[in-house]
């Protein structure tokens, strides 16, 4: 039995019925590397079953203390059923990209069952008419609750199911699994009471560690706050339950060329500049571009070696400089802002700031976040950001699943509260993906927004060629 950290619990409590807090990686495979040239669903089930013991979280569910007096615990699901979690579906013909994105939009809008281990794997066949994909390719969509993991630990968990060659190296008889008995309600109540009594001393200990760090970063924070205003956009309204999903793909070699437009620019800076240009084009077309710059929330991993999974993240905010028309000057401004943010995080200490979450239960953290955003919306201001842009680095060597070779790797992230547009930046084998997850009511035309992202990339690449 393992209790959720307050940060993991926050990921659980901050969601709503119309905004499930789930990670949705997507990997597309082509089966020609297998001996038979096809992959059957039964083979996929057998492959996953043989690896469940390598990641115990696959068979853990949540149990809640009486009256929700404390954050929940992970316990073994004594009724675990693999075929409930792994499902099979096919696109209707012709099986094109638009149909694929619409299907994923519908699937990710559905919440995972929190009475069971909170994950699903959906195998999607029929991808026969998508440019750049061999006929017979299939996709694997993961639906994983954010309480289980952040993007980095999610990639580590998914790696359990992947191989470095077409041979399924882990397809061996798995050891027999014996679920550990779950605690009773009285035991959970006792633990909650004991924790409540110890919380004052724990709070004092955290305060002693964090106070010098906060003092060191106070000057930097004042400097940042003075120039950071978050304008209201259509994406800062409460989301509906419907989702919009799409993705763009770019060669990492071209991304590296664009980096030359700004001294010290990183791949992440270029990704932010591409998103910024896309947002500028989209909102200009709607006659809704604010005079001030849009602001992105950028999650930062605080994970260290030997971490045991779960969420170890902090966050920073950065201007996207959507008020700058020239793409190169926009990238330069973003690069300088991100370098200032790095100085801020070094001064304040991202890991120490993340440690503040251990002072109070996740329920209270979530209530505070929801209340602050609700009040800010009524006042016509948004306290956090206009959109989320998160970077999840991927493997740069080919990966295989049940013998089939992965040819594309991308995926969506959650939209929460009144931040109804999320961009997930991922990379795999020399290709970078910019993935879009949005509320369909607020973005009814995701294909047009994808065109805006593509045009933003094209103008940056053209500017780099002109150097």
GROMACS .gro file of N, CA, C and O in nm, residues 344-439:
model
  384
  344UNK      N    1   1.547   3.232  -1.274
  344UNK     CA    2   1.451   3.236  -1.164
  344UNK      C    3   1.442   3.100  -1.095
  344UNK      O    4   1.445   3.090  -0.972
  345UNK      N    5   1.431   2.994  -1.174
  345UNK     CA    6   1.418   2.860  -1.116
  345UNK      C    7   1.544   2.822  -1.039
  345UNK      O    8   1.538   2.755  -0.936
  346UNK      N    9   1.660   2.864  -1.092
  346UNK     CA   10   1.784   2.834  -1.021
  346UNK      C   11   1.791   2.910  -0.888
  346UNK      O   12   1.843   2.860  -0.788
  347UNK      N   13   1.737   3.033  -0.888
  347UNK     CA   14   1.742   3.112  -0.766
  347UNK      C   15   1.642   3.062  -0.662
  347UNK      O   16   1.672   3.051  -0.544
  348UNK      N   17   1.521   3.028  -0.710
  348UNK     CA   18   1.416   2.988  -0.616
  348UNK      C   19   1.425   2.840  -0.583
  348UNK      O   20   1.398   2.799  -0.470
  349UNK      N   21   1.464   2.759  -0.681
  349UNK     CA   22   1.474   2.615  -0.656
  349UNK      C   23   1.343   2.545  -0.686
  349UNK      O   24   1.254   2.541  -0.603
  350UNK      N   25   1.330   2.493  -0.809
  350UNK     CA   26   1.203   2.430  -0.850
  350UNK      C   27   1.167   2.313  -0.760
  350UNK      O   28   1.052   2.293  -0.725
  351UNK      N   29   1.266   2.233  -0.723
  351UNK     CA   30   1.236   2.116  -0.642
  351UNK      C   31   1.188   2.156  -0.503
  351UNK      O   32   1.097   2.094  -0.446
  352UNK      N   33   1.249   2.263  -0.447
  352UNK     CA   34   1.205   2.309  -0.315
  352UNK      C   35   1.064   2.367  -0.322
  352UNK      O   36   0.982   2.347  -0.232
  353UNK      N   37   1.034   2.441  -0.431
  353UNK     CA   38   0.899   2.495  -0.445
  353UNK      C   39   0.796   2.382  -0.457
  353UNK      O   40   0.688   2.390  -0.401
  354UNK      N   41   0.832   2.277  -0.532
  354UNK     CA   42   0.741   2.163  -0.544
  354UNK      C   43   0.718   2.100  -0.407
  354UNK      O   44   0.612   2.044  -0.380
  355UNK      N   45   0.816   2.109  -0.319
  355UNK     CA   46   0.803   2.053  -0.185
  355UNK      C   47   0.698   2.122  -0.101
  355UNK      O   48   0.651   2.066  -0.002
  356UNK      N   49   0.658   2.244  -0.139
  356UNK     CA   50   0.551   2.312  -0.066
  356UNK      C   51   0.421   2.234  -0.069
  356UNK      O   52   0.338   2.246   0.020
  357UNK      N   53   0.403   2.152  -0.175
  357UNK     CA   54   0.279   2.078  -0.188
  357UNK      C   55   0.261   1.974  -0.079
  357UNK      O   56   0.150   1.925  -0.057
  358UNK      N   57   0.368   1.939  -0.008
  358UNK     CA   58   0.356   1.838   0.097
  358UNK      C   59   0.299   1.896   0.226
  358UNK      O   60   0.273   1.822   0.320
  359UNK      N   61   0.279   2.026   0.231
  359UNK     CA   62   0.229   2.088   0.354
  359UNK      C   63   0.080   2.059   0.375
  359UNK      O   64   0.034   2.042   0.487
  360UNK      N   65   0.005   2.052   0.266
  360UNK     CA   66  -0.140   2.035   0.277
  360UNK      C   67  -0.188   1.925   0.184
  360UNK      O   68  -0.123   1.896   0.084
  361UNK      N   69  -0.302   1.864   0.214
  361UNK     CA   70  -0.353   1.756   0.128
  361UNK      C   71  -0.386   1.806  -0.011
  361UNK      O   72  -0.412   1.924  -0.033
  362UNK      N   73  -0.387   1.711  -0.106
  362UNK     CA   74  -0.417   1.745  -0.244
  362UNK      C   75  -0.555   1.805  -0.261
  362UNK      O   76  -0.577   1.889  -0.347
  363UNK      N   77  -0.653   1.763  -0.178
  363UNK     CA   78  -0.788   1.818  -0.187
  363UNK      C   79  -0.787   1.969  -0.166
  363UNK      O   80  -0.853   2.044  -0.236
  364UNK      N   81  -0.710   2.015  -0.066
  364UNK     CA   82  -0.706   2.158  -0.035
  364UNK      C   83  -0.633   2.234  -0.145
  364UNK      O   84  -0.674   2.343  -0.186
  365UNK      N   85  -0.524   2.175  -0.196
  365UNK     CA   86  -0.452   2.238  -0.306
  365UNK      C   87  -0.543   2.256  -0.426
  365UNK      O   88  -0.545   2.362  -0.490
  366UNK      N   89  -0.621   2.152  -0.459
  366UNK     CA   90  -0.710   2.160  -0.573
  366UNK      C   91  -0.820   2.262  -0.550
  366UNK      O   92  -0.856   2.339  -0.641
  367UNK      N   93  -0.875   2.266  -0.428
  367UNK     CA   94  -0.981   2.362  -0.397
  367UNK      C   95  -0.929   2.505  -0.410
  367UNK      O   96  -0.996   2.593  -0.467
  368UNK      N   97  -0.807   2.528  -0.362
  368UNK     CA   98  -0.748   2.662  -0.373
  368UNK      C   99  -0.728   2.702  -0.519
  368UNK      O  100  -0.757   2.815  -0.558
  369UNK      N  101  -0.679   2.607  -0.601
  369UNK     CA  102  -0.654   2.636  -0.742
  369UNK      C  103  -0.785   2.668  -0.814
  369UNK      O  104  -0.795   2.765  -0.890
  370UNK      N  105  -0.888   2.585  -0.792
  370UNK     CA  106  -1.016   2.607  -0.858
  370UNK      C  107  -1.079   2.740  -0.814
  370UNK      O  108  -1.134   2.814  -0.896
  371UNK      N  109  -1.071   2.771  -0.685
  371UNK     CA  110  -1.130   2.895  -0.635
  371UNK      C  111  -1.059   3.016  -0.693
  371UNK      O  112  -1.123   3.113  -0.736
  372UNK      N  113  -0.925   3.012  -0.696
  372UNK     CA  114  -0.848   3.125  -0.749
  372UNK      C  115  -0.882   3.150  -0.895
  372UNK      O  116  -0.902   3.264  -0.938
  373UNK      N  117  -0.892   3.044  -0.974
  373UNK     CA  118  -0.921   3.060  -1.115
  373UNK      C  119  -1.066   3.106  -1.137
  373UNK      O  120  -1.094   3.184  -1.228
  374UNK      N  121  -1.157   3.057  -1.055
  374UNK     CA  122  -1.296   3.101  -1.068
  374UNK      C  123  -1.310   3.250  -1.039
  374UNK      O  124  -1.375   3.324  -1.112
  375UNK      N  125  -1.244   3.295  -0.931
  375UNK     CA  126  -1.250   3.437  -0.896
  375UNK      C  127  -1.183   3.522  -1.003
  375UNK      O  128  -1.233   3.629  -1.039
  376UNK      N  129  -1.069   3.475  -1.055
  376UNK     CA  130  -0.998   3.553  -1.156
  376UNK      C  131  -1.081   3.566  -1.284
  376UNK      O  132  -1.080   3.669  -1.350
  377UNK      N  133  -1.155   3.458  -1.318
  377UNK     CA  134  -1.239   3.465  -1.439
  377UNK      C  135  -1.350   3.569  -1.421
  377UNK      O  136  -1.384   3.643  -1.514
  378UNK      N  137  -1.410   3.574  -1.301
  378UNK     CA  138  -1.516   3.672  -1.276
  378UNK      C  139  -1.462   3.815  -1.281
  378UNK      O  140  -1.534   3.908  -1.315
  379UNK      N  141  -1.335   3.830  -1.246
  379UNK     CA  142  -1.274   3.963  -1.247
  379UNK      C  143  -1.220   3.999  -1.386
  379UNK      O  144  -1.165   4.106  -1.406
  380UNK      N  145  -1.233   3.906  -1.482
  380UNK     CA  146  -1.185   3.934  -1.617
  380UNK      C  147  -1.037   3.911  -1.633
  380UNK      O  148  -0.977   3.958  -1.730
  381UNK      N  149  -0.975   3.840  -1.541
  381UNK     CA  150  -0.831   3.814  -1.549
  381UNK      C  151  -0.805   3.666  -1.526
  381UNK      O  152  -0.882   3.598  -1.460
  382UNK      N  153  -0.697   3.617  -1.580
  382UNK     CA  154  -0.656   3.479  -1.562
  382UNK      C  155  -0.521   3.479  -1.491
  382UNK      O  156  -0.427   3.544  -1.535
  383UNK      N  157  -0.514   3.408  -1.382
  383UNK     CA  158  -0.394   3.414  -1.299
  383UNK      C  159  -0.278   3.333  -1.353
  383UNK      O  160  -0.164   3.365  -1.324
  384UNK      N  161  -0.307   3.229  -1.430
  384UNK     CA  162  -0.200   3.138  -1.466
  384UNK      C  163  -0.147   3.165  -1.606
  384UNK      O  164  -0.039   3.220  -1.623
  385UNK      N  165  -0.217   3.121  -1.709
  385UNK     CA  166  -0.164   3.130  -1.845
  385UNK      C  167  -0.278   3.110  -1.944
  385UNK      O  168  -0.390   3.078  -1.906
  386UNK      N  169  -0.246   3.129  -2.073
  386UNK     CA  170  -0.346   3.109  -2.178
  386UNK      C  171  -0.347   2.966  -2.230
  386UNK      O  172  -0.450   2.916  -2.275
  387UNK      N  173  -0.232   2.900  -2.230
  387UNK     CA  174  -0.220   2.765  -2.283
  387UNK      C  175  -0.104   2.694  -2.214
  387UNK      O  176  -0.018   2.758  -2.153
  388UNK      N  177  -0.106   2.562  -2.220
  388UNK     CA  178   0.005   2.481  -2.168
  388UNK      C  179   0.089   2.432  -2.284
  388UNK      O  180   0.036   2.386  -2.386
  389UNK      N  181   0.221   2.441  -2.270
  389UNK     CA  182   0.314   2.386  -2.369
  389UNK      C  183   0.414   2.299  -2.293
  389UNK      O  184   0.496   2.350  -2.217
  390UNK      N  185   0.403   2.168  -2.308
  390UNK     CA  186   0.490   2.077  -2.233
  390UNK      C  187   0.574   1.993  -2.328
  390UNK      O  188   0.524   1.946  -2.431
  391UNK      N  189   0.699   1.976  -2.296
  391UNK     CA  190   0.794   1.903  -2.380
  391UNK      C  191   0.825   1.769  -2.317
  391UNK      O  192   0.873   1.762  -2.203
  392UNK      N  193   0.799   1.659  -2.390
  392UNK     CA  194   0.827   1.524  -2.342
  392UNK      C  195   0.925   1.459  -2.439
  392UNK      O  196   0.884   1.407  -2.544
  393UNK      N  197   1.056   1.462  -2.411
  393UNK     CA  198   1.153   1.402  -2.503
  393UNK      C  199   1.129   1.252  -2.519
  393UNK      O  200   1.093   1.183  -2.424
  394UNK      N  201   1.149   1.204  -2.642
  394UNK     CA  202   1.130   1.062  -2.671
  394UNK      C  203   1.258   0.996  -2.718
  394UNK      O  204   1.363   1.059  -2.728
  395UNK      N  205   1.247   0.868  -2.747
  395UNK     CA  206   1.363   0.790  -2.791
  395UNK      C  207   1.407   0.834  -2.930
  395UNK      O  208   1.325   0.871  -3.014
  396UNK      N  209   1.537   0.830  -2.955
  396UNK     CA  210   1.591   0.861  -3.087
  396UNK      C  211   1.643   0.736  -3.156
  396UNK      O  212   1.721   0.744  -3.251
  397UNK      N  213   1.603   0.619  -3.107
  397UNK     CA  214   1.633   0.491  -3.172
  397UNK      C  215   1.499   0.421  -3.196
  397UNK      O  216   1.403   0.442  -3.121
  398UNK      N  217   1.490   0.337  -3.300
  398UNK     CA  218   1.362   0.272  -3.330
  398UNK      C  219   1.315   0.182  -3.215
  398UNK      O  220   1.395   0.113  -3.152
  399UNK      N  221   1.184   0.184  -3.189
  399UNK     CA  222   1.124   0.100  -3.087
  399UNK      C  223   1.024   0.005  -3.154
  399UNK      O  224   0.969   0.035  -3.260
  400UNK      N  225   1.000  -0.107  -3.086
  400UNK     CA  226   0.912  -0.210  -3.141
  400UNK      C  227   0.813  -0.255  -3.034
  400UNK      O  228   0.844  -0.253  -2.916
  401UNK      N  229   0.695  -0.297  -3.081
  401UNK     CA  230   0.589  -0.344  -2.992
  401UNK      C  231   0.526  -0.467  -3.054
  401UNK      O  232   0.472  -0.460  -3.165
  402UNK      N  233   0.536  -0.579  -2.984
  402UNK     CA  234   0.487  -0.707  -3.036
  402UNK      C  235   0.544  -0.732  -3.176
  402UNK      O  236   0.476  -0.780  -3.267
  403UNK      N  237   0.669  -0.692  -3.196
  403UNK     CA  238   0.739  -0.714  -3.322
  403UNK      C  239   0.720  -0.607  -3.426
  403UNK      O  240   0.792  -0.603  -3.526
  404UNK      N  241   0.622  -0.516  -3.408
  404UNK     CA  242   0.595  -0.411  -3.506
  404UNK      C  243   0.678  -0.287  -3.474
  404UNK      O  244   0.696  -0.251  -3.358
  405UNK      N  245   0.725  -0.221  -3.578
  405UNK     CA  246   0.813  -0.105  -3.561
  405UNK      C  247   0.733   0.023  -3.544
  405UNK      O  248   0.639   0.050  -3.619
  406UNK      N  249   0.769   0.103  -3.443
  406UNK     CA  250   0.705   0.234  -3.422
  406UNK      C  251   0.754   0.331  -3.529
  406UNK      O  252   0.874   0.347  -3.549
  407UNK      N  253   0.660   0.396  -3.597
  407UNK     CA  254   0.697   0.491  -3.702
  407UNK      C  255   0.660   0.635  -3.665
  407UNK      O  256   0.717   0.729  -3.721
  408UNK      N  257   0.568   0.653  -3.573
  408UNK     CA  258   0.535   0.787  -3.524
  408UNK      C  259   0.500   0.780  -3.377
  408UNK      O  260   0.439   0.682  -3.332
  409UNK      N  261   0.538   0.884  -3.304
  409UNK     CA  262   0.511   0.890  -3.160
  409UNK      C  263   0.469   1.033  -3.125
  409UNK      O  264   0.544   1.127  -3.149
  410UNK      N  265   0.350   1.047  -3.073
  410UNK     CA  266   0.299   1.179  -3.036
  410UNK      C  267   0.196   1.159  -2.927
  410UNK      O  268   0.196   1.056  -2.860
  411UNK      N  269   0.108   1.255  -2.904
  411UNK     CA  270   0.007   1.234  -2.800
  411UNK      C  271  -0.045   1.361  -2.739
  411UNK      O  272   0.015   1.467  -2.753
  412UNK      N  273  -0.158   1.349  -2.671
  412UNK     CA  274  -0.224   1.465  -2.614
  412UNK      C  275  -0.212   1.472  -2.464
  412UNK      O  276  -0.174   1.376  -2.398
  413UNK      N  277  -0.244   1.588  -2.411
  413UNK     CA  278  -0.243   1.611  -2.267
  413UNK      C  279  -0.378   1.663  -2.222
  413UNK      O  280  -0.467   1.690  -2.303
  414UNK      N  281  -0.396   1.679  -2.092
  414UNK     CA  282  -0.526   1.724  -2.040
  414UNK      C  283  -0.546   1.874  -2.056
  414UNK      O  284  -0.450   1.950  -2.068
  415UNK      N  285  -0.672   1.915  -2.059
  415UNK     CA  286  -0.705   2.056  -2.044
  415UNK      C  287  -0.781   2.069  -1.913
  415UNK      O  288  -0.864   1.985  -1.880
  416UNK      N  289  -0.748   2.172  -1.836
  416UNK     CA  290  -0.798   2.182  -1.699
  416UNK      C  291  -0.850   2.321  -1.670
  416UNK      O  292  -0.798   2.421  -1.722
  417UNK      N  293  -0.951   2.325  -1.584
  417UNK     CA  294  -1.003   2.451  -1.531
  417UNK      C  295  -1.037   2.544  -1.646
  417UNK      O  296  -1.117   2.509  -1.731
  418UNK      N  297  -0.978   2.661  -1.654
  418UNK     CA  298  -1.008   2.751  -1.766
  418UNK      C  299  -0.887   2.767  -1.858
  418UNK      O  300  -0.864   2.872  -1.917
  419UNK      N  301  -0.807   2.660  -1.869
  419UNK     CA  302  -0.696   2.656  -1.966
  419UNK      C  303  -0.732   2.545  -2.064
  419UNK      O  304  -0.699   2.428  -2.043
  420UNK      N  305  -0.803   2.581  -2.171
  420UNK     CA  306  -0.869   2.482  -2.257
  420UNK      C  307  -0.793   2.452  -2.385
  420UNK      O  308  -0.851   2.412  -2.485
  421UNK      N  309  -0.660   2.472  -2.384
  421UNK     CA  310  -0.576   2.437  -2.498
  421UNK      C  311  -0.441   2.392  -2.446
  421UNK      O  312  -0.374   2.465  -2.372
  422UNK      N  313  -0.402   2.271  -2.484
  422UNK     CA  314  -0.274   2.214  -2.441
  422UNK      C  315  -0.194   2.170  -2.563
  422UNK      O  316  -0.250   2.110  -2.656
  423UNK      N  317  -0.065   2.203  -2.562
  423UNK     CA  318   0.027   2.156  -2.667
  423UNK      C  319   0.127   2.060  -2.602
  423UNK      O  320   0.192   2.097  -2.503
  424UNK      N  321   0.141   1.941  -2.656
  424UNK     CA  322   0.243   1.846  -2.612
  424UNK      C  323   0.347   1.836  -2.722
  424UNK      O  324   0.315   1.800  -2.836
  425UNK      N  325   0.472   1.868  -2.686
  425UNK     CA  326   0.583   1.859  -2.781
  425UNK      C  327   0.657   1.728  -2.752
  425UNK      O  328   0.704   1.707  -2.640
  426UNK      N  329   0.666   1.642  -2.851
  426UNK     CA  330   0.736   1.515  -2.832
  426UNK      C  331   0.830   1.491  -2.949
  426UNK      O  332   0.818   1.554  -3.055
  427UNK      N  333   0.924   1.402  -2.931
  427UNK     CA  334   1.021   1.373  -3.037
  427UNK      C  335   1.047   1.223  -3.043
  427UNK      O  336   1.042   1.153  -2.940
  428UNK      N  337   1.076   1.176  -3.164
  428UNK     CA  338   1.105   1.034  -3.184
  428UNK      C  339   1.179   1.016  -3.315
  428UNK      O  340   1.131   1.059  -3.421
  429UNK      N  341   1.296   0.955  -3.308
  429UNK     CA  342   1.373   0.917  -3.428
  429UNK      C  343   1.384   1.031  -3.530
  429UNK      O  344   1.349   1.016  -3.647
  430UNK      N  345   1.431   1.147  -3.484
  430UNK     CA  346   1.457   1.257  -3.576
  430UNK      C  347   1.336   1.338  -3.617
  430UNK      O  348   1.345   1.421  -3.707
  431UNK      N  349   1.223   1.316  -3.550
  431UNK     CA  350   1.101   1.389  -3.583
  431UNK      C  351   1.042   1.450  -3.457
  431UNK      O  352   1.037   1.386  -3.353
  432UNK      N  353   0.997   1.575  -3.467
  432UNK     CA  354   0.930   1.642  -3.356
  432UNK      C  355   0.782   1.658  -3.388
  432UNK      O  356   0.747   1.694  -3.500
  433UNK      N  357   0.697   1.628  -3.290
  433UNK     CA  358   0.553   1.643  -3.307
  433UNK      C  359   0.503   1.755  -3.218
  433UNK      O  360   0.544   1.767  -3.102
  434UNK      N  361   0.416   1.838  -3.272
  434UNK     CA  362   0.343   1.938  -3.193
  434UNK      C  363   0.198   1.891  -3.190
  434UNK      O  364   0.128   1.895  -3.292
  435UNK      N  365   0.154   1.844  -3.075
  435UNK     CA  366   0.021   1.787  -3.063
  435UNK      C  367  -0.075   1.886  -2.997
  435UNK      O  368  -0.038   1.960  -2.906
  436UNK      N  369  -0.197   1.889  -3.045
  436UNK     CA  370  -0.297   1.986  -3.002
  436UNK      C  371  -0.413   1.913  -2.936
  436UNK      O  372  -0.472   1.823  -2.996
  437UNK      N  373  -0.446   1.950  -2.813
  437UNK     CA  374  -0.567   1.903  -2.746
  437UNK      C  375  -0.643   2.026  -2.699
  437UNK      O  376  -0.587   2.110  -2.629
  438UNK      N  377  -0.769   2.036  -2.738
  438UNK     CA  378  -0.847   2.155  -2.705
  438UNK      C  379  -0.992   2.117  -2.681
  438UNK      O  380  -1.036   2.006  -2.711
  439UNK      N  381  -1.066   2.210  -2.625
  439UNK     CA  382  -1.211   2.198  -2.615
  439UNK      C  383  -1.270   2.223  -2.754
  439UNK      O  384  -1.242   2.326  -2.816
   0.00000   0.00000   0.00000
